[in-house]
CSV table of C-alpha atoms and ligand atoms in Angstrom, one decimal:
chain,number,residue,atom,x,y,z
A,1,UNK,CA,94.2,-208.8,-141.8
A,2,UNK,CA,92.1,-211.8,-140.3
A,3,UNK,CA,88.6,-211.9,-140.0
A,4,UNK,CA,85.5,-213.5,-138.8
A,5,UNK,CA,81.9,-213.2,-140.0
A,6,UNK,CA,79.4,-214.1,-137.3
A,7,UNK,CA,75.8,-214.8,-137.6
A,8,UNK,CA,73.2,-217.0,-138.6
A,9,UNK,CA,72.8,-218.9,-141.8
A,10,UNK,CA,71.0,-216.8,-144.6
A,11,UNK,CA,72.3,-213.5,-142.6
A,12,UNK,CA,74.6,-212.4,-145.5
A,13,UNK,CA,77.8,-213.5,-144.5
A,14,UNK,CA,78.5,-215.4,-147.5
A,15,UNK,CA,77.5,-212.5,-149.8
A,16,UNK,CA,79.5,-209.6,-147.4
A,17,UNK,CA,82.6,-212.6,-147.5
A,18,UNK,CA,82.5,-212.7,-151.1
A,19,UNK,CA,82.7,-208.9,-151.8
A,20,UNK,CA,85.2,-208.7,-148.9
A,21,UNK,CA,87.4,-211.7,-150.5
A,22,UNK,CA,87.3,-209.4,-153.8
A,23,UNK,CA,88.0,-205.9,-152.4
A,24,UNK,CA,90.9,-207.0,-150.1
A,25,UNK,CA,92.0,-209.9,-152.1
A,26,UNK,CA,92.1,-211.9,-148.9
A,27,UNK,CA,90.6,-215.6,-149.1
A,28,UNK,CA,87.7,-216.6,-147.5
A,29,UNK,CA,87.6,-219.7,-145.7
A,30,UNK,CA,84.0,-221.7,-145.2
A,31,UNK,CA,83.7,-224.6,-143.4
A,32,UNK,CA,80.0,-224.9,-144.7
A,33,UNK,CA,82.0,-225.1,-148.3
A,34,UNK,CA,84.9,-227.2,-146.9
A,35,UNK,CA,82.2,-229.9,-145.5
A,36,UNK,CA,80.2,-229.5,-148.5
A,37,UNK,CA,83.3,-230.1,-150.8
A,38,UNK,CA,83.6,-233.5,-148.8
A,39,UNK,CA,80.1,-234.7,-149.6
A,40,UNK,CA,80.3,-233.8,-153.5
A,41,UNK,CA,83.7,-235.8,-153.5
A,42,UNK,CA,82.2,-238.6,-151.8
A,43,UNK,CA,84.8,-239.1,-149.7
A,44,UNK,CA,84.4,-241.0,-146.4
A,45,UNK,CA,84.0,-238.1,-144.3
A,46,UNK,CA,81.6,-236.5,-146.9
A,47,UNK,CA,79.3,-240.0,-146.7
A,48,UNK,CA,79.7,-239.5,-142.3
A,49,UNK,CA,78.1,-236.1,-142.6
A,50,UNK,CA,76.4,-236.2,-145.5
A,51,UNK,CA,73.0,-236.6,-143.9
A,52,UNK,CA,73.9,-234.1,-140.3
A,53,UNK,CA,74.5,-231.6,-143.3
A,54,UNK,CA,70.9,-232.0,-144.5
A,55,UNK,CA,69.2,-232.0,-141.2
A,56,UNK,CA,71.2,-228.5,-140.6
A,57,UNK,CA,72.8,-230.0,-137.6
A,58,UNK,CA,76.5,-229.3,-136.3
A,59,UNK,CA,79.3,-231.7,-137.4
A,60,UNK,CA,81.8,-232.5,-134.4
A,61,UNK,CA,84.0,-230.0,-133.5
A,62,UNK,CA,86.9,-232.8,-134.4
A,63,UNK,CA,85.9,-232.6,-138.0
A,64,UNK,CA,85.5,-229.2,-138.4
A,65,UNK,CA,88.9,-228.6,-137.0
A,66,UNK,CA,90.5,-231.2,-138.7
A,67,UNK,CA,89.7,-229.7,-141.9
A,68,UNK,CA,90.4,-225.9,-140.7
A,69,UNK,CA,93.7,-226.6,-139.6
A,70,UNK,CA,94.3,-228.4,-142.8
A,71,UNK,CA,93.2,-225.2,-144.8
A,72,UNK,CA,94.2,-222.3,-142.7
A,73,UNK,CA,98.2,-223.1,-143.3
A,74,UNK,CA,98.1,-222.6,-146.8
A,75,UNK,CA,100.2,-220.3,-148.4
A,76,UNK,CA,97.3,-218.9,-149.6
A,77,UNK,CA,96.1,-217.3,-146.2
A,78,UNK,CA,99.4,-215.5,-145.5
A,79,UNK,CA,97.9,-212.2,-146.1
A,80,UNK,CA,95.1,-212.9,-144.1
A,81,UNK,CA,91.7,-215.1,-144.2
A,82,UNK,CA,88.0,-214.1,-143.8
A,83,UNK,CA,86.4,-216.9,-141.7
A,84,UNK,CA,82.5,-217.9,-142.6
A,85,UNK,CA,80.9,-220.1,-140.8
A,86,UNK,CA,83.6,-220.6,-137.9
A,87,UNK,CA,83.7,-220.9,-135.0
A,88,UNK,CA,80.4,-221.8,-134.3
A,89,UNK,CA,80.8,-222.5,-130.6
A,90,UNK,CA,82.8,-221.2,-127.7
A,91,UNK,CA,85.0,-224.5,-127.7
A,92,UNK,CA,85.6,-224.1,-131.4
A,93,UNK,CA,86.5,-220.4,-130.4
A,94,UNK,CA,88.9,-221.3,-127.9
A,95,UNK,CA,90.7,-223.8,-130.3
A,96,UNK,CA,90.9,-221.3,-133.0
A,97,UNK,CA,92.4,-218.9,-130.5
A,98,UNK,CA,95.3,-221.9,-129.9
A,99,UNK,CA,95.8,-222.4,-133.4
A,100,UNK,CA,96.4,-218.9,-134.2
A,101,UNK,CA,98.7,-218.3,-131.5
A,102,UNK,CA,101.0,-221.1,-132.8
A,103,UNK,CA,101.0,-219.4,-136.1
A,104,UNK,CA,101.7,-216.0,-134.7
A,105,UNK,CA,98.3,-214.6,-135.6
A,106,UNK,CA,95.4,-213.1,-134.3
A,107,UNK,CA,91.4,-212.3,-135.4
A,108,UNK,CA,91.5,-208.4,-135.9
A,109,UNK,CA,87.8,-207.9,-136.5
A,110,UNK,CA,84.8,-210.0,-136.3
A,111,UNK,CA,81.7,-208.9,-138.0
A,112,UNK,CA,77.9,-209.8,-136.7
A,113,UNK,CA,75.5,-210.0,-138.8
A,114,UNK,CA,71.9,-209.5,-137.0
A,115,UNK,CA,68.5,-210.7,-138.3
A,116,UNK,CA,65.3,-212.0,-137.1
A,117,UNK,CA,64.3,-215.9,-137.5
A,118,UNK,CA,61.2,-214.8,-140.1
A,119,UNK,CA,63.7,-212.7,-142.2
A,120,UNK,CA,65.9,-215.6,-142.3
A,121,UNK,CA,63.3,-218.0,-143.5
A,122,UNK,CA,62.4,-215.4,-146.2
A,123,UNK,CA,66.2,-215.4,-147.5
A,124,UNK,CA,67.0,-219.1,-147.1
A,125,UNK,CA,64.2,-220.0,-148.7
A,126,UNK,CA,64.9,-218.0,-151.4
A,127,UNK,CA,68.4,-218.5,-152.1
A,128,UNK,CA,70.3,-220.2,-154.6
A,129,UNK,CA,73.9,-220.1,-156.1
A,130,UNK,CA,75.4,-220.5,-159.8
A,131,UNK,CA,76.6,-224.3,-159.8
A,132,UNK,CA,79.9,-223.5,-162.0
A,133,UNK,CA,81.4,-220.5,-160.0
A,134,UNK,CA,78.5,-220.7,-157.0
A,135,UNK,CA,78.3,-216.7,-156.7
A,136,UNK,CA,75.3,-216.7,-154.7
A,137,UNK,CA,72.0,-214.7,-155.5
A,138,UNK,CA,68.4,-214.7,-153.9
A,139,UNK,CA,65.0,-214.5,-156.0
A,140,UNK,CA,64.1,-211.7,-153.3
A,141,UNK,CA,67.5,-209.3,-152.6
A,142,UNK,CA,70.0,-210.5,-155.1
A,143,UNK,CA,68.7,-211.8,-158.6
A,144,UNK,CA,71.2,-211.9,-161.3
A,145,UNK,CA,71.8,-208.8,-163.2
A,146,UNK,CA,70.2,-210.6,-166.2
A,147,UNK,CA,67.4,-213.6,-165.7
A,148,UNK,CA,69.0,-216.8,-165.6
A,149,UNK,CA,72.6,-215.9,-166.7
A,150,UNK,CA,75.4,-215.4,-163.7
A,151,UNK,CA,76.6,-212.1,-162.9
A,152,UNK,CA,80.1,-213.6,-162.1
A,153,UNK,CA,80.7,-216.0,-165.0
A,154,UNK,CA,78.2,-216.1,-167.5
A,155,UNK,CA,76.9,-219.9,-166.1
A,156,UNK,CA,72.8,-220.9,-166.7
A,157,UNK,CA,72.6,-223.4,-164.6
A,158,UNK,CA,71.5,-222.6,-161.0
A,159,UNK,CA,71.3,-224.9,-157.5
A,160,UNK,CA,69.8,-224.7,-154.6
A,161,UNK,CA,71.5,-225.9,-151.3
A,162,UNK,CA,69.3,-229.5,-150.1
A,163,UNK,CA,69.7,-227.5,-146.6
A,164,UNK,CA,67.8,-224.7,-147.3
A,165,UNK,CA,64.4,-225.8,-146.5
A,166,UNK,CA,62.1,-224.8,-143.8
A,167,UNK,CA,62.7,-227.5,-141.5
A,168,UNK,CA,66.7,-227.2,-141.8
A,169,UNK,CA,66.4,-223.3,-141.4
A,170,UNK,CA,64.6,-223.8,-138.2
A,171,UNK,CA,67.0,-226.5,-136.7
A,172,UNK,CA,70.3,-224.2,-138.0
A,173,UNK,CA,69.0,-221.3,-136.1
A,174,UNK,CA,67.9,-222.6,-132.9
A,175,UNK,CA,71.6,-224.7,-133.3
A,176,UNK,CA,72.9,-220.7,-133.8
A,177,UNK,CA,71.0,-219.8,-130.8
A,178,UNK,CA,72.1,-222.0,-128.2
A,179,UNK,CA,75.4,-222.3,-129.6
A,180,UNK,CA,77.0,-219.4,-131.6
A,181,UNK,CA,75.0,-216.4,-129.5
A,182,UNK,CA,77.7,-216.8,-126.4
A,183,UNK,CA,80.4,-215.8,-129.0
A,184,UNK,CA,78.8,-212.4,-129.3
A,185,UNK,CA,80.5,-211.5,-125.6
A,186,UNK,CA,83.4,-213.7,-126.3
A,187,UNK,CA,84.4,-211.4,-129.0
A,188,UNK,CA,82.9,-208.0,-128.0
A,189,UNK,CA,84.8,-208.3,-124.8
A,190,UNK,CA,87.8,-208.2,-126.6
A,191,UNK,CA,86.7,-205.1,-128.4
A,192,UNK,CA,86.8,-206.5,-131.9
A,193,UNK,CA,83.0,-207.0,-132.5
A,194,UNK,CA,81.1,-205.1,-135.1
A,195,UNK,CA,77.6,-205.3,-135.3
A,196,UNK,CA,75.8,-205.0,-138.9
A,197,UNK,CA,72.2,-204.9,-139.0
A,198,UNK,CA,71.4,-207.3,-141.7
A,199,UNK,CA,67.8,-206.3,-142.7
A,200,UNK,CA,70.0,-203.0,-144.3
A,201,UNK,CA,70.3,-203.6,-148.3
A,202,UNK,CA,73.6,-205.4,-149.2
A,203,UNK,CA,75.3,-202.1,-150.4
A,204,UNK,CA,74.9,-200.3,-147.4
A,205,UNK,CA,76.3,-203.2,-145.3
A,206,UNK,CA,79.1,-203.5,-147.3
A,207,UNK,CA,79.7,-199.4,-147.2
A,208,UNK,CA,79.4,-200.1,-143.3
A,209,UNK,CA,82.3,-202.8,-143.0
A,210,UNK,CA,84.4,-200.6,-145.8
A,211,UNK,CA,84.3,-198.0,-143.1
A,212,UNK,CA,85.4,-200.1,-139.8
A,213,UNK,CA,88.0,-201.6,-142.1
A,214,UNK,CA,89.3,-197.9,-142.8
A,215,UNK,CA,89.5,-197.2,-139.1
A,216,UNK,CA,91.2,-200.8,-138.7
A,217,UNK,CA,93.8,-199.9,-141.5
A,218,UNK,CA,94.7,-196.2,-139.9
B,1,AMP,P1,77.1,-223.2,-143.8
B,1,AMP,O1,77.5,-223.0,-145.1
B,1,AMP,O2,77.8,-222.2,-142.8
B,1,AMP,O3,75.5,-222.9,-143.4
B,1,AMP,O4,77.2,-224.6,-142.8
B,1,AMP,C1,76.7,-225.4,-143.5
B,1,AMP,C2,76.1,-226.7,-142.8
B,1,AMP,O5,77.6,-227.3,-142.5
B,1,AMP,C3,75.8,-226.3,-141.1
B,1,AMP,O6,74.3,-226.6,-141.0
B,1,AMP,C4,76.4,-227.8,-140.5
B,1,AMP,O7,75.8,-228.6,-140.5
B,1,AMP,C5,77.9,-227.4,-140.8
B,1,AMP,N1,78.7,-226.7,-140.5
B,1,AMP,C6,79.3,-225.5,-141.0
B,1,AMP,N2,80.4,-224.8,-140.1
B,1,AMP,C7,80.2,-225.9,-139.1
B,1,AMP,C8,81.7,-225.4,-137.9
B,1,AMP,N3,82.0,-224.8,-137.8
B,1,AMP,N4,80.7,-226.2,-136.5
B,1,AMP,C9,79.9,-227.4,-137.2
B,1,AMP,N5,79.3,-227.7,-137.8
B,1,AMP,C10,79.3,-226.8,-139.2
């Protein structure tokens, strides 16, 4: 099974992606994570994209496509993959179709996470992650069960993303509206789009996703 998680930053894609990854034992590919890894590793590419990432603008299709192609061909994705943060515009969606066709694969479902701009701001400006295992948390919606201790790995050091600030959120939301929103009809026309209301609680959304998956598997 191959899925896409579509929605603005902060809409819950990452949280549901982590859930689906465990539930289905299918690996997630987050282009945002791949790009941040380059910055953290201090590679030439990392230096080139560092400033773009911190402003919230999109990185060029060439760069993202190159990273995606390198990763999607790995054996660990033979069972399927969950794409998080890709595609982000129509050109990336077309190129993804070409790549998958060559690999004899296709997208089974696209989960679209719908949310208002104000809710996004509230979420993004309150989120943080575990420095060691990268599990995501939110001060308002998903704090660790024990304050200051990661539920997943017991780590006690947490960080916030440098692009999780109000200016960057506004840029990212505006990029999302102009570039990414057209993908909704692109996938809806194929009958594989499933709309999720991101204002619902995390468990409720997970249940709805599971119901869609059950139907797909029967
Ligand atoms: P994300 O973690 O998905 O919110 O992505 C963080 C940042 O990485 C975005 O604000 C963009 O600068 C960049 N990025 C991630 N995925 C893509 C993509 N598919 N195309 C272009 N830029 C991307």
